[in-house]
Amino acid sequence: MYEQFYRSLYRIRRVEEEIAKIYPTDKIKSPVHLSIGQEAVSVGVCEALRSDDVVFGTYRGHAVYLAKGGDLKQMIAELYGKATGCAKGKGGSMHLIDTAANVMGASAVVGTTIANAIGYAYALKYQQKDSIVVSFFGDGAVDEGVFHESMNFAALKKLPIVFICENNSYAIHTHQRQRQFLTNVCDRASSYGIPAETIEDNVLQLYEKVSAAVAALRAGEPGPFFFECLTYRWKEHVGPNEDFHLGYRTQEEAQPWLDNDQVKRLAALVAVEKRQAIETEVESEIQEAFNFAEASPFPESSELFTDVFKEN
Ligand SMILES: Cc1ncc(C[n+]2csc(CCOP(=O)(O)OP(=O)(O)O)c2C)c(N)n1
Ligand SMILES: [Mg+2]
């Protein structure tokens, strides 16, 4: 189990480090919102899921996409704006999707995929399927009207959905305390009758809690469940750099999160030889994915007029 967790954590971290490295060359054609530091949330949750379970993410979505099994080559090609990308090069980093892996998409508009996710969960329930939906969103999304409407509807219809609020304390540069009079996110979910719990930045604990919730939903217990996962964004809101010089947060605030790096923690739980083998495999997979993106063509100009409307 530790090996699989480490592989996923290390892979996401290294993919994003490579993205950060290459970003200044302008080969990547869209803004990038990196999850470096937040990988444990996606990995802890997605390891608890089956392949037919479904996830909806956000514009900070590289980690969820990869943790759920989204295709790496198509992801990098998408960032490069290439025709072989997972959205044919038209969506970029903020709109990753891989329906074969049940990564059902992400959006640049804060909060929107919460409503998409409950719609999907309603359909699953209606069809009496035993798949589970997971909706990922940030602490900023809980301020949106769609969050509240969705909580109510999901509770009312007892939907098979797990809500994952990735609380990194900030919406862009604004701390939760400057945006919310009551900062307890779980209380918001509880007020709609949804069981809600806060989880520390701990990938194994996350896995256990989410596994139990998923098992309960599959056994027919009424949903939804809500988890607030405490985490921290190491890089700037958007882009490859650090941003402590901006003054809205400090290196001192970040330090405990850096010290608690879950990638390093899991590395220490895997035997050295096994770890090296994992790292070698992942590095060559990443290299191949970037080579694939480099070698792929840009979309034809005729593609400008396709995928604009849904055609029957
Ligand atoms: C509806 C809407 N309002 C505002 C924005 C501008 N915006 C982009 S990201 C962001 C912050 C969201 O913070 P959070 O949900 O905590 O996610 P994080 O970036 O921390 O992962 C905002 C306000 C937007 N994209 N959509
Ligand atoms: Mg946030």
Short mmCIF file of C-alpha atoms and ligand atoms in Angstrom, two decimals:
data_model
loop_
_atom_site.label_atom_id
_atom_site.label_comp_id
_atom_site.label_asym_id
_atom_site.label_seq_id
_atom_site.Cartn_x
_atom_site.Cartn_y
_atom_site.Cartn_z
CA MET A 1 0.00 0.00 0.00
CA TYR A 2 2.76 2.47 0.92
CA GLU A 3 4.47 1.82 -2.42
CA GLN A 4 1.35 2.66 -4.38
CA PHE A 5 0.75 5.80 -2.31
CA TYR A 6 4.36 6.88 -2.76
CA ARG A 7 4.28 6.27 -6.52
CA SER A 8 1.21 8.44 -6.91
CA LEU A 9 2.47 11.23 -4.62
CA TYR A 10 5.94 11.29 -6.16
CA ARG A 11 4.54 11.19 -9.71
CA ILE A 12 2.26 14.18 -9.14
CA ARG A 13 5.00 16.18 -7.40
CA ARG A 14 7.53 15.50 -10.16
CA VAL A 15 5.09 16.18 -13.00
CA GLU A 16 4.30 19.58 -11.51
CA GLU A 17 7.95 20.36 -10.82
CA GLU A 18 8.67 19.70 -14.51
CA ILE A 19 5.72 21.90 -15.49
CA ALA A 20 7.13 24.68 -13.28
CA LYS A 21 10.56 24.26 -14.87
CA ILE A 22 9.33 24.41 -18.46
CA TYR A 23 6.68 27.10 -17.94
CA PRO A 24 8.98 30.11 -18.55
CA THR A 25 9.78 28.79 -22.07
CA ASP A 26 6.17 29.54 -23.11
CA LYS A 27 5.71 26.02 -24.46
CA ILE A 28 2.80 25.63 -22.07
CA LYS A 29 -0.08 27.60 -23.55
CA SER A 30 -2.34 28.04 -20.53
CA PRO A 31 -2.05 29.36 -16.99
CA VAL A 32 -1.09 26.67 -14.47
CA HIS A 33 -2.42 26.41 -10.91
CA LEU A 34 -0.03 24.01 -9.23
CA SER A 35 -0.99 21.61 -6.44
CA ILE A 36 2.57 21.25 -5.12
CA GLY A 37 2.15 20.69 -1.36
CA GLN A 38 -1.47 19.60 -1.73
CA GLU A 39 -0.91 16.18 -3.38
CA ALA A 40 -1.93 14.19 -0.30
CA VAL A 41 -5.57 15.22 -0.64
CA SER A 42 -5.99 13.85 -4.16
CA VAL A 43 -3.96 10.72 -3.46
CA GLY A 44 -5.58 9.88 -0.11
CA VAL A 45 -9.04 10.27 -1.62
CA CYS A 46 -8.50 8.64 -5.02
CA GLU A 47 -6.73 5.60 -3.55
CA ALA A 48 -9.99 4.92 -1.69
CA LEU A 49 -11.97 4.81 -4.95
CA ARG A 50 -12.73 2.18 -7.56
CA SER A 51 -12.02 2.90 -11.20
CA ASP A 52 -15.77 3.26 -11.93
CA ASP A 53 -16.11 5.95 -9.25
CA VAL A 54 -16.26 9.43 -10.67
CA VAL A 55 -14.39 12.63 -9.78
CA PHE A 56 -15.01 16.29 -10.56
CA GLY A 57 -12.19 18.75 -9.90
CA THR A 58 -11.17 22.37 -10.20
CA TYR A 59 -8.79 24.50 -12.22
CA ARG A 60 -6.13 23.39 -9.67
CA GLY A 61 -6.74 19.93 -11.03
CA HIS A 62 -3.49 18.24 -12.08
CA ALA A 63 -3.32 16.18 -8.87
CA VAL A 64 -6.89 14.88 -8.97
CA TYR A 65 -6.60 14.04 -12.67
CA LEU A 66 -3.40 12.05 -12.17
CA ALA A 67 -4.39 10.43 -8.87
CA LYS A 68 -7.60 9.10 -10.45
CA GLY A 69 -5.72 7.61 -13.41
CA GLY A 70 -5.99 10.36 -16.03
CA ASP A 71 -3.61 9.85 -18.96
CA LEU A 72 -0.31 11.70 -18.38
CA LYS A 73 0.68 12.07 -22.05
CA GLN A 74 -2.68 13.60 -22.92
CA MET A 75 -2.43 15.93 -19.93
CA ILE A 76 0.95 17.35 -20.92
CA ALA A 77 -0.15 17.62 -24.56
CA GLU A 78 -3.21 19.54 -23.34
CA LEU A 79 -1.00 22.01 -21.48
CA TYR A 80 1.03 22.45 -24.68
CA GLY A 81 -2.19 23.20 -26.61
CA LYS A 82 -1.65 20.19 -28.86
CA ALA A 83 -4.28 18.25 -30.82
CA THR A 84 -3.41 15.07 -28.88
CA GLY A 85 -4.37 16.70 -25.57
CA CYS A 86 -7.19 15.36 -23.41
CA ALA A 87 -9.41 18.28 -24.56
CA LYS A 88 -7.84 18.41 -28.05
CA GLY A 89 -5.62 21.27 -26.93
CA LYS A 90 -8.57 23.60 -26.49
CA GLY A 91 -8.96 23.49 -22.71
CA GLY A 92 -5.50 23.81 -21.22
CA SER A 93 -4.48 23.08 -17.66
CA MET A 94 -7.73 24.29 -16.10
CA HIS A 95 -9.98 21.94 -18.09
CA LEU A 96 -8.51 18.47 -17.74
CA ILE A 97 -10.82 15.58 -18.49
CA ASP A 98 -10.40 11.85 -19.04
CA THR A 99 -13.77 10.14 -19.21
CA ALA A 100 -12.12 6.69 -19.59
CA ALA A 101 -10.67 7.16 -16.09
CA ASN A 102 -13.90 8.79 -14.85
CA VAL A 103 -12.24 12.16 -14.42
CA MET A 104 -15.28 14.09 -15.52
CA GLY A 105 -13.81 17.51 -15.84
CA ALA A 106 -12.87 20.74 -14.19
CA SER A 107 -13.73 24.37 -14.65
CA ALA A 108 -12.08 27.76 -14.25
CA VAL A 109 -15.25 29.10 -12.68
CA VAL A 110 -15.09 28.60 -8.91
CA GLY A 111 -17.73 26.21 -7.54
CA THR A 112 -19.35 25.17 -10.82
CA THR A 113 -18.33 21.53 -10.78
CA ILE A 114 -20.03 21.00 -7.41
CA ALA A 115 -23.37 21.26 -9.20
CA ASN A 116 -22.14 19.04 -12.06
CA ALA A 117 -21.07 16.43 -9.51
CA ILE A 118 -24.38 16.30 -7.69
CA GLY A 119 -26.18 15.98 -11.03
CA TYR A 120 -23.99 12.99 -11.83
CA ALA A 121 -24.60 11.48 -8.38
CA TYR A 122 -28.36 11.93 -8.83
CA ALA A 123 -28.15 10.06 -12.14
CA LEU A 124 -26.18 7.21 -10.53
CA LYS A 125 -28.74 6.90 -7.77
CA TYR A 126 -31.61 6.97 -10.24
CA GLN A 127 -29.93 4.20 -12.25
CA GLN A 128 -29.31 2.22 -9.03
CA LYS A 129 -25.58 1.99 -9.72
CA ASP A 130 -23.15 1.55 -6.85
CA SER A 131 -20.48 3.98 -8.08
CA ILE A 132 -19.64 6.98 -5.92
CA VAL A 133 -19.01 10.57 -6.99
CA VAL A 134 -16.34 12.73 -5.38
CA SER A 135 -16.52 16.50 -5.73
CA PHE A 136 -13.30 18.42 -5.04
CA PHE A 137 -13.34 22.17 -4.43
CA GLY A 138 -11.42 24.83 -2.52
CA ASP A 139 -12.21 26.83 0.61
CA GLY A 140 -13.08 29.75 -1.66
CA ALA A 141 -15.87 27.75 -3.32
CA VAL A 142 -17.78 27.41 -0.04
CA ASP A 143 -18.55 31.14 -0.32
CA GLU A 144 -20.41 30.62 -3.60
CA GLY A 145 -24.19 30.29 -3.78
CA VAL A 146 -23.86 27.11 -5.83
CA PHE A 147 -22.12 25.42 -2.89
CA HIS A 148 -25.11 26.04 -0.62
CA GLU A 149 -27.71 25.04 -3.21
CA SER A 150 -25.76 21.87 -3.92
CA MET A 151 -25.37 20.92 -0.24
CA ASN A 152 -29.10 21.23 0.25
CA PHE A 153 -30.00 19.22 -2.84
CA ALA A 154 -27.43 16.47 -2.12
CA ALA A 155 -28.70 16.11 1.46
CA LEU A 156 -32.34 16.18 0.38
CA LYS A 157 -31.83 13.44 -2.23
CA LYS A 158 -29.36 11.47 -0.04
CA LEU A 159 -26.89 11.31 -2.91
CA PRO A 160 -23.92 8.91 -3.12
CA ILE A 161 -21.37 11.68 -3.10
CA VAL A 162 -18.34 12.64 -1.01
CA PHE A 163 -17.53 16.34 -0.85
CA ILE A 164 -13.85 17.16 -0.46
CA CYS A 165 -13.06 20.74 0.49
CA GLU A 166 -9.33 21.30 -0.02
CA ASN A 167 -8.81 24.00 2.55
CA ASN A 168 -5.48 25.73 1.86
CA SER A 169 -6.72 28.84 3.77
CA TYR A 170 -6.54 31.15 0.76
CA ALA A 171 -8.70 32.24 -2.15
CA ILE A 172 -6.01 33.81 -4.34
CA HIS A 173 -4.37 36.15 -1.79
CA THR A 174 -7.22 36.48 0.69
CA HIS A 175 -7.18 34.45 3.89
CA GLN A 176 -10.33 32.73 5.08
CA ARG A 177 -10.42 35.05 8.14
CA GLN A 178 -10.72 38.07 5.82
CA ARG A 179 -13.60 36.52 3.87
CA GLN A 180 -15.69 34.62 6.39
CA PHE A 181 -17.24 35.76 9.67
CA LEU A 182 -17.62 32.10 10.67
CA THR A 183 -14.62 30.16 9.41
CA ASN A 184 -15.72 26.65 10.34
CA VAL A 185 -16.33 25.03 6.95
CA CYS A 186 -17.71 21.80 8.43
CA ASP A 187 -20.41 23.76 10.24
CA ARG A 188 -21.68 24.93 6.86
CA ALA A 189 -22.11 21.34 5.66
CA SER A 190 -23.54 20.22 9.03
CA SER A 191 -26.17 22.93 8.83
CA TYR A 192 -27.62 21.06 5.85
CA GLY A 193 -27.61 17.79 7.80
CA ILE A 194 -24.48 16.39 6.19
CA PRO A 195 -21.94 14.54 8.41
CA ALA A 196 -18.76 16.59 8.21
CA GLU A 197 -15.25 16.14 9.53
CA THR A 198 -11.93 17.97 9.32
CA ILE A 199 -8.87 15.92 8.40
CA GLU A 200 -5.26 16.97 8.97
CA ASP A 201 -2.67 16.92 6.18
CA ASN A 202 -2.06 13.18 6.47
CA VAL A 203 -2.44 10.97 3.41
CA LEU A 204 -2.98 7.72 5.32
CA GLN A 205 -5.60 9.17 7.61
CA LEU A 206 -7.38 10.69 4.65
CA TYR A 207 -7.40 7.34 2.89
CA GLU A 208 -8.89 5.60 5.92
CA LYS A 209 -11.64 8.17 6.50
CA VAL A 210 -12.66 8.37 2.86
CA SER A 211 -12.54 4.56 2.48
CA ALA A 212 -14.97 4.23 5.37
CA ALA A 213 -17.32 6.82 3.86
CA VAL A 214 -17.20 5.18 0.44
CA ALA A 215 -17.84 1.72 1.94
CA ALA A 216 -20.83 3.09 3.83
CA LEU A 217 -22.29 4.68 0.70
CA ARG A 218 -21.80 1.48 -1.28
CA ALA A 219 -23.50 -0.49 1.47
CA GLY A 220 -26.54 1.72 0.94
CA GLU A 221 -26.08 4.19 3.79
CA PRO A 222 -27.60 7.53 2.78
CA GLY A 223 -25.16 10.17 1.59
CA PRO A 224 -23.60 12.57 1.31
CA PHE A 225 -20.40 12.82 3.37
CA PHE A 226 -18.27 15.93 3.72
CA PHE A 227 -14.57 16.23 4.53
CA GLU A 228 -12.60 19.40 5.02
CA CYS A 229 -8.99 18.51 4.23
CA LEU A 230 -6.43 20.90 5.65
CA THR A 231 -3.57 21.58 3.27
CA TYR A 232 -1.25 24.31 2.03
CA ARG A 233 -0.30 25.66 -1.38
CA TRP A 234 3.47 26.03 -1.66
CA LYS A 235 3.62 28.00 -4.91
CA GLU A 236 1.87 31.18 -6.04
CA HIS A 237 -1.88 31.03 -6.78
CA VAL A 238 -1.23 30.77 -10.50
CA GLY A 239 2.17 30.18 -12.05
CA PRO A 240 5.40 28.35 -11.25
CA ASN A 241 7.00 30.64 -8.65
CA GLU A 242 6.94 31.20 -4.90
CA ASP A 243 5.17 34.35 -3.73
CA PHE A 244 6.19 35.04 -0.14
CA HIS A 245 7.57 38.43 -1.24
CA LEU A 246 3.99 39.61 -1.93
CA GLY A 247 3.39 39.94 1.80
CA TYR A 248 -0.03 38.31 2.10
CA ARG A 249 1.55 35.29 3.82
CA THR A 250 4.88 34.43 5.38
CA GLN A 251 7.54 31.74 5.10
CA GLU A 252 6.99 31.10 8.84
CA GLU A 253 3.36 30.24 8.19
CA ALA A 254 4.39 27.81 5.43
CA GLN A 255 7.19 26.09 7.35
CA PRO A 256 5.13 23.55 9.37
CA TRP A 257 3.46 22.43 6.13
CA LEU A 258 6.81 22.05 4.39
CA ASP A 259 8.09 20.06 7.39
CA ASN A 260 5.05 17.78 7.12
CA ASP A 261 5.63 17.03 3.40
CA GLN A 262 3.62 13.88 2.72
CA VAL A 263 5.74 12.93 -0.29
CA LYS A 264 8.81 12.72 1.96
CA ARG A 265 6.84 11.02 4.71
CA LEU A 266 5.72 8.22 2.42
CA ALA A 267 9.18 7.96 0.85
CA ALA A 268 10.50 7.06 4.30
CA LEU A 269 8.01 4.19 4.55
CA VAL A 270 9.20 2.48 1.34
CA ALA A 271 12.36 0.33 1.15
CA VAL A 272 15.22 2.18 -0.56
CA GLU A 273 15.55 -0.16 -3.55
CA LYS A 274 11.83 -0.19 -4.22
CA ARG A 275 11.75 3.57 -3.92
CA GLN A 276 14.53 4.00 -6.42
CA ALA A 277 12.78 1.66 -8.86
CA ILE A 278 9.55 3.67 -8.55
CA GLU A 279 11.39 6.95 -9.08
CA THR A 280 13.24 5.66 -12.16
CA GLU A 281 10.01 4.41 -13.74
CA VAL A 282 8.16 7.64 -13.00
CA GLU A 283 10.99 9.81 -14.36
CA SER A 284 11.02 7.97 -17.67
CA GLU A 285 7.23 8.11 -17.92
CA ILE A 286 7.37 11.90 -17.39
CA GLN A 287 10.12 12.31 -19.97
CA GLU A 288 8.06 10.32 -22.47
CA ALA A 289 4.99 12.45 -21.79
CA PHE A 290 6.86 15.71 -22.45
CA ASN A 291 8.43 14.22 -25.60
CA PHE A 292 4.96 13.19 -26.76
CA ALA A 293 3.64 16.72 -26.21
CA GLU A 294 6.64 18.29 -28.00
CA ALA A 295 6.25 15.98 -31.00
CA SER A 296 2.46 16.35 -31.29
CA PRO A 297 0.88 18.74 -33.81
CA PHE A 298 -1.16 21.82 -32.94
CA PRO A 299 -4.88 21.51 -33.83
CA GLU A 300 -5.91 22.31 -37.41
CA SER A 301 -7.46 25.76 -37.77
CA SER A 302 -10.75 24.06 -38.80
CA GLU A 303 -10.92 22.81 -35.19
CA LEU A 304 -11.82 26.36 -34.17
CA PHE A 305 -15.37 25.65 -35.26
CA THR A 306 -15.83 22.18 -33.76
CA ASP A 307 -16.88 21.29 -30.19
CA VAL A 308 -18.56 24.68 -29.86
CA PHE A 309 -22.07 23.27 -29.62
CA LYS A 310 -23.19 19.76 -28.80
CA GLU A 311 -24.24 18.20 -32.07
CA ASN A 312 -26.53 15.19 -32.09
C1 LIG B 1 -17.24 32.39 -9.87
C2 LIG B 1 -15.83 32.86 -9.79
N1 LIG B 1 -15.52 33.89 -8.98
C3 LIG B 1 -14.25 34.33 -8.89
C4 LIG B 1 -13.26 33.74 -9.64
C5 LIG B 1 -11.83 34.24 -9.52
N2 LIG B 1 -11.05 33.23 -8.77
C6 LIG B 1 -10.25 32.37 -9.41
S1 LIG B 1 -9.49 31.33 -8.35
C7 LIG B 1 -10.23 32.04 -7.02
C8 LIG B 1 -9.93 31.55 -5.63
C9 LIG B 1 -10.61 30.28 -5.25
O1 LIG B 1 -10.05 29.80 -4.07
P1 LIG B 1 -10.27 28.34 -3.58
O2 LIG B 1 -11.64 27.88 -3.93
O3 LIG B 1 -9.91 28.31 -2.15
O4 LIG B 1 -9.26 27.46 -4.46
P2 LIG B 1 -7.66 27.46 -4.47
O5 LIG B 1 -7.23 28.38 -5.57
O6 LIG B 1 -7.18 27.87 -3.15
O7 LIG B 1 -7.30 26.05 -4.82
C10 LIG B 1 -11.06 33.08 -7.41
C11 LIG B 1 -11.81 33.91 -6.47
C12 LIG B 1 -13.61 32.68 -10.50
N3 LIG B 1 -12.71 32.04 -11.25
N4 LIG B 1 -14.89 32.24 -10.54
MG MG B 2 -8.14 27.90 -1.28
#
